C-alpha positions as a Python dict, from the first residue, in 0.01 Angstrom:
ca = {
    (1, 'M'): (0, 0, 0),
    (2, 'I'): (123, 352, -102),
    (3, 'T'): (146, 560, 195),
    (4, 'L'): (134, 970, 246),
    (5, 'K'): (457, 949, 239),
    (6, 'D'): (556, 781, -53),
    (7, 'F'): (340, 1019, -271),
    (8, 'G'): (580, 1294, -163),
    (9, 'R'): (881, 1103, -206),
    (10, 'I'): (727, 1017, -620),
    (11, 'F'): (702, 1380, -657),
    (12, 'F'): (1037, 1510, -509),
    (13, 'R'): (1210, 1191, -811),
    (14, 'N'): (1026, 1374, -1046),
    (15, 'K'): (988, 1737, -905),
    (16, 'Y'): (1216, 1846, -1192),
    (17, 'K'): (989, 1658, -1463),
    (18, 'I'): (692, 1797, -1290),
    (19, 'L'): (848, 2133, -1292),
    (20, 'L'): (868, 2151, -1685),
    (21, 'V'): (571, 2028, -1777),
    (22, 'G'): (382, 2280, -1568),
    (23, 'I'): (638, 2524, -1734),
    (24, 'I'): (509, 2426, -2077),
    (25, 'G'): (162, 2434, -1950),
    (26, 'L'): (239, 2798, -1837),
    (27, 'L'): (397, 2866, -2150),
    (28, 'I'): (100, 2793, -2326),
    (29, 'G'): (-153, 2938, -2139),
    (30, 'L'): (-16, 3280, -2120),
    (31, 'Y'): (-3, 3223, -2527),
    (32, 'I'): (-425, 3183, -2543),
    (33, 'S'): (-405, 3482, -2306),
    (34, 'Q'): (-270, 3700, -2563),
    (35, 'F'): (-577, 3691, -2731),
    (36, 'S'): (-785, 3856, -2424),
    (37, 'K'): (-883, 4200, -2431),
    (38, 'N'): (-1007, 4454, -2194),
    (39, 'E'): (-1373, 4482, -2141),
    (40, 'Y'): (-1597, 4741, -2012),
    (41, 'V'): (-1979, 4716, -1962),
    (42, 'A'): (-2128, 4989, -1907),
    (43, 'Q'): (-2555, 5040, -1781),
    (44, 'A'): (-2798, 5275, -1840),
    (45, 'E'): (-3173, 5227, -1781),
    (46, 'I'): (-3497, 5356, -1886),
    (47, 'L'): (-3849, 5418, -1830),
    (48, 'I'): (-4128, 5438, -2068),
    (49, 'D'): (-4465, 5480, -1931),
    (50, 'T'): (-4749, 5711, -2140),
    (51, 'K'): (-4787, 6025, -2074),
    (52, 'N'): (-5072, 6079, -1806),
    (53, 'G'): (-4870, 5849, -1577),
    (54, 'N'): (-5106, 5521, -1533),
    (55, 'A'): (-4918, 5182, -1595),
    (56, 'N'): (-5154, 4974, -1776),
    (57, 'D'): (-5112, 4589, -1975),
    (58, 'S'): (-5117, 4760, -2324),
    (59, 'T'): (-4777, 4972, -2195),
    (60, 'L'): (-4603, 4604, -2014),
    (61, 'Q'): (-4732, 4448, -2427),
    (62, 'M'): (-4519, 4671, -2629),
    (63, 'M'): (-4199, 4718, -2446),
    (64, 'P'): (-4092, 4391, -2646),
    (65, 'T'): (-4134, 4676, -2948),
    (66, 'Y'): (-3950, 4910, -2720),
    (67, 'K'): (-3629, 4688, -2743),
    (68, 'D'): (-3660, 4612, -3132),
    (69, 'L'): (-3675, 4948, -3210),
    (70, 'L'): (-3345, 5018, -2999),
    (71, 'L'): (-3215, 4691, -3187),
    (72, 'S'): (-3324, 4802, -3503),
    (73, 'K'): (-3043, 4910, -3803),
    (74, 'V'): (-3254, 5239, -3822),
    (75, 'T'): (-3140, 5315, -3434),
    (76, 'L'): (-2809, 5193, -3546),
    (77, 'E'): (-2753, 5383, -3797),
    (78, 'S'): (-2850, 5708, -3646),
    (79, 'V'): (-2602, 5651, -3352),
    (80, 'K'): (-2313, 5557, -3640),
    (81, 'K'): (-2413, 5918, -3751),
    (82, 'K'): (-2306, 6079, -3418),
    (83, 'L'): (-1984, 5940, -3376),
    (84, 'D'): (-1687, 6037, -3499),
    (85, 'Y'): (-1534, 5746, -3584),
    (86, 'E'): (-1597, 5483, -3819),
    (87, 'I'): (-1719, 5152, -3717),
    (88, 'G'): (-1981, 4913, -3916),
    (89, 'S'): (-2350, 4872, -3767),
    (90, 'K'): (-2222, 4471, -3705),
    (91, 'E'): (-1989, 4541, -3506),
    (92, 'L'): (-2276, 4867, -3292),
    (93, 'R'): (-2446, 4570, -3254),
    (94, 'K'): (-2205, 4282, -3121),
    (95, 'M'): (-2161, 4551, -2864),
    (96, 'L'): (-2481, 4633, -2726),
    (97, 'D'): (-2766, 4417, -2531),
    (98, 'V'): (-3112, 4463, -2406),
    (99, 'K'): (-3290, 4371, -2115),
    (100, 'I'): (-3653, 4397, -1942),
    (101, 'A'): (-3720, 4220, -1624),
    (102, 'E'): (-4054, 4064, -1661),
    (103, 'S'): (-4360, 4292, -1588),
    (104, 'S'): (-4130, 4591, -1580),
    (105, 'Q'): (-4184, 4934, -1767),
    (106, 'V'): (-3751, 4898, -1763),
    (107, 'L'): (-3516, 4876, -2014),
    (108, 'T'): (-3182, 4852, -1909),
    (109, 'I'): (-2906, 4916, -2216),
    (110, 'F'): (-2584, 4728, -2172),
    (111, 'V'): (-2281, 4824, -2404),
    (112, 'N'): (-1969, 4653, -2397),
    (113, 'T'): (-1639, 4772, -2530),
    (114, 'E'): (-1279, 4821, -2509),
    (115, 'D'): (-1205, 5183, -2373),
    (116, 'E'): (-1426, 5286, -2061),
    (117, 'K'): (-1522, 5582, -2202),
    (118, 'E'): (-1666, 5463, -2519),
    (119, 'S'): (-1852, 5221, -2384),
    (120, 'I'): (-2010, 5492, -2138),
    (121, 'S'): (-2009, 5782, -2435),
    (122, 'L'): (-2257, 5484, -2658),
    (123, 'T'): (-2451, 5382, -2374),
    (124, 'N'): (-2535, 5747, -2339),
    (125, 'L'): (-2613, 5779, -2676),
    (126, 'Y'): (-2821, 5427, -2693),
    (127, 'S'): (-3030, 5604, -2457),
    (128, 'E'): (-3103, 6001, -2617),
    (129, 'I'): (-3157, 5797, -2986),
    (130, 'L'): (-3374, 5539, -2781),
    (131, 'K'): (-3622, 5860, -2593),
    (132, 'Q'): (-3643, 6038, -2920),
    (133, 'E'): (-3746, 5727, -3196),
    (134, 'V'): (-3980, 5623, -2901),
    (135, 'Q'): (-4161, 5955, -2900),
    (136, 'K'): (-4115, 5989, -3288),
    (137, 'H'): (-4348, 5672, -3398),
    (138, 'F'): (-4530, 5667, -3004),
    (139, 'K'): (-4695, 5956, -2956),
    (140, 'N'): (-4886, 5851, -2631),
    (141, 'T'): (-4561, 5749, -2493),
    (142, 'N'): (-4306, 5933, -2202),
    (143, 'V'): (-3963, 5831, -2203),
    (144, 'K'): (-3765, 5917, -1904),
    (145, 'I'): (-3371, 5816, -1902),
    (146, 'L'): (-3342, 5737, -1494),
    (147, 'N'): (-2957, 5730, -1489),
    (148, 'S'): (-2663, 5854, -1702),
    (149, 'A'): (-2462, 5529, -1785),
    (150, 'S'): (-2183, 5400, -1549),
    (151, 'I'): (-1920, 5098, -1579),
    (152, 'T'): (-2080, 4825, -1362),
    (153, 'S'): (-1791, 4513, -1459),
    (154, 'E'): (-1471, 4537, -1632),
    (155, 'T'): (-1279, 4275, -1722),
    (156, 'D'): (-817, 4344, -1686),
    (157, 'K'): (-630, 4196, -1925),
    (158, 'D'): (-304, 4171, -1717),
    (159, 'I'): (-482, 3950, -1471),
    (160, 'I'): (-687, 3734, -1710),
    (161, 'V'): (-289, 3637, -1837),
    (162, 'L'): (-207, 3636, -1439),
    (163, 'M'): (-560, 3386, -1427),
    (164, 'F'): (-487, 3156, -1714),
    (165, 'S'): (-87, 3098, -1681),
    (166, 'L'): (-129, 2996, -1353),
    (167, 'I'): (-427, 2717, -1449),
    (168, 'G'): (-196, 2624, -1759),
    (169, 'F'): (64, 2574, -1486),
    (170, 'I'): (-129, 2391, -1250),
    (171, 'L'): (-337, 2125, -1529),
    (172, 'F'): (-21, 1961, -1685),
    (173, 'A'): (170, 2000, -1350),
    (174, 'L'): (-40, 1787, -1226),
    (175, 'S'): (-155, 1587, -1547),
    (176, 'M'): (260, 1519, -1485),
    (177, 'Y'): (281, 1416, -1155),
    (178, 'A'): (-108, 1179, -1215),
    (179, 'V'): (141, 1004, -1451),
    (180, 'V'): (452, 932, -1327),
    (181, 'L'): (158, 858, -1001),
    (182, 'A'): (36, 615, -1277),
    (183, 'K'): (325, 444, -1355),
    (184, 'E'): (481, 400, -1014),
    (185, 'V'): (126, 207, -894),
    (186, 'Y'): (102, -19, -1222),
    (187, 'F'): (488, -69, -1357),
    (188, 'P'): (677, -25, -1019),
    (189, 'K'): (1033, -5, -1086),
    (190, 'I'): (1185, -235, -862),
    (191, 'D'): (1491, -85, -693),
    (192, 'S'): (1489, -130, -337),
    (193, 'I'): (1427, -403, -21),
    (194, 'K'): (1132, -226, 59),
    (195, 'K'): (956, -239, -308),
    (196, 'I'): (1019, -606, -301),
    (197, 'E'): (795, -678, 48),
    (198, 'M'): (506, -431, -59),
    (199, 'L'): (470, -709, -371),
    (200, 'G'): (475, -985, -132),
    (201, 'Q'): (831, -1144, -255),
    (202, 'T'): (1107, -1220, -78),
    (203, 'A'): (1470, -1079, -199),
    (204, 'L'): (1681, -1368, -361),
    (205, 'A'): (1991, -1148, -401),
    (206, 'K'): (2140, -815, -446),
    (207, 'I'): (2307, -763, -888),
    (208, 'S'): (2581, -491, -831),
    (209, 'N'): (2652, -288, -1192),
    (210, 'N'): (2985, -193, -1094),
    (211, 'K'): (3077, -545, -1030),
    (212, 'K'): (3176, -778, -1329),
    (213, 'M'): (3026, -1139, -1228),
    (214, 'N'): (3065, -1459, -1349),
    (215, 'I'): (2805, -1625, -1395),
    (216, 'E'): (2734, -2026, -1528),
    (217, 'K'): (2603, -2078, -1834),
    (218, 'N'): (2405, -2328, -1580),
    (219, 'D'): (2279, -2107, -1377),
    (220, 'F'): (2173, -1826, -1698),
    (221, 'Q'): (1833, -1953, -1696),
    (222, 'L'): (1789, -1996, -1332),
    (223, 'L'): (1907, -1611, -1285),
    (224, 'A'): (1671, -1491, -1633),
    (225, 'S'): (1390, -1675, -1427),
    (226, 'L'): (1456, -1446, -1137),
    (227, 'L'): (1470, -1147, -1305),
    (228, 'Q'): (1139, -1222, -1498),
    (229, 'K'): (955, -1231, -1160),
    (230, 'K'): (1117, -928, -987),
    (231, 'L'): (1276, -1047, -749),
    (232, 'I'): (1644, -994, -768),
    (233, 'I'): (1708, -647, -728),
    (234, 'I'): (1957, -455, -953),
    (235, 'Q'): (2142, -170, -799),
    (236, 'K'): (2328, 102, -981),
}
């Protein structure tokens, strides 16, 4: 039976192999992390109500329509015209997300970009344009921007690089340790009296590689048999 002491012994005997494979995993994790980017998610909330201020079922039923209006090509094109840089409608659409809580007249806008200021400015721009479009197409509807855009979550690339590198090192090092441990358990190298005893056998002799041994021709078959049964320890 393998004890905790044996686990430690196997680890330290193969520490350089485990470390080397761990470093390979670290480098792979570092390479993969280079494809990650900084992300900043800005959020703004908009309340849509009837002009008389009474919430009703018709307003709630129209909420998906307002959401579709915000995601429509008309709105995206309006946003493009307000920007001082070139960007495609598809890219703008990928940055934008809209959510509506159940039985709520509040529409939440999310914009995800690699720049903090861009996320905030785009979110505020979407809010203003939605307000204009809703009031333009739905005369009896009132739109109120509840808050200016603010960053609600961000992802730092440096943290991602560190995380991927550590995960790569740990996974590869543990995998290598599992391999050498399995090899030790299922294909043990018989190089000590203790291992002979663990197998429930008795050591009959020790053979040193540093000393020349004269083996009689008649004894060779017996020696080969003992070696095959792993009952003789060959010491280096």
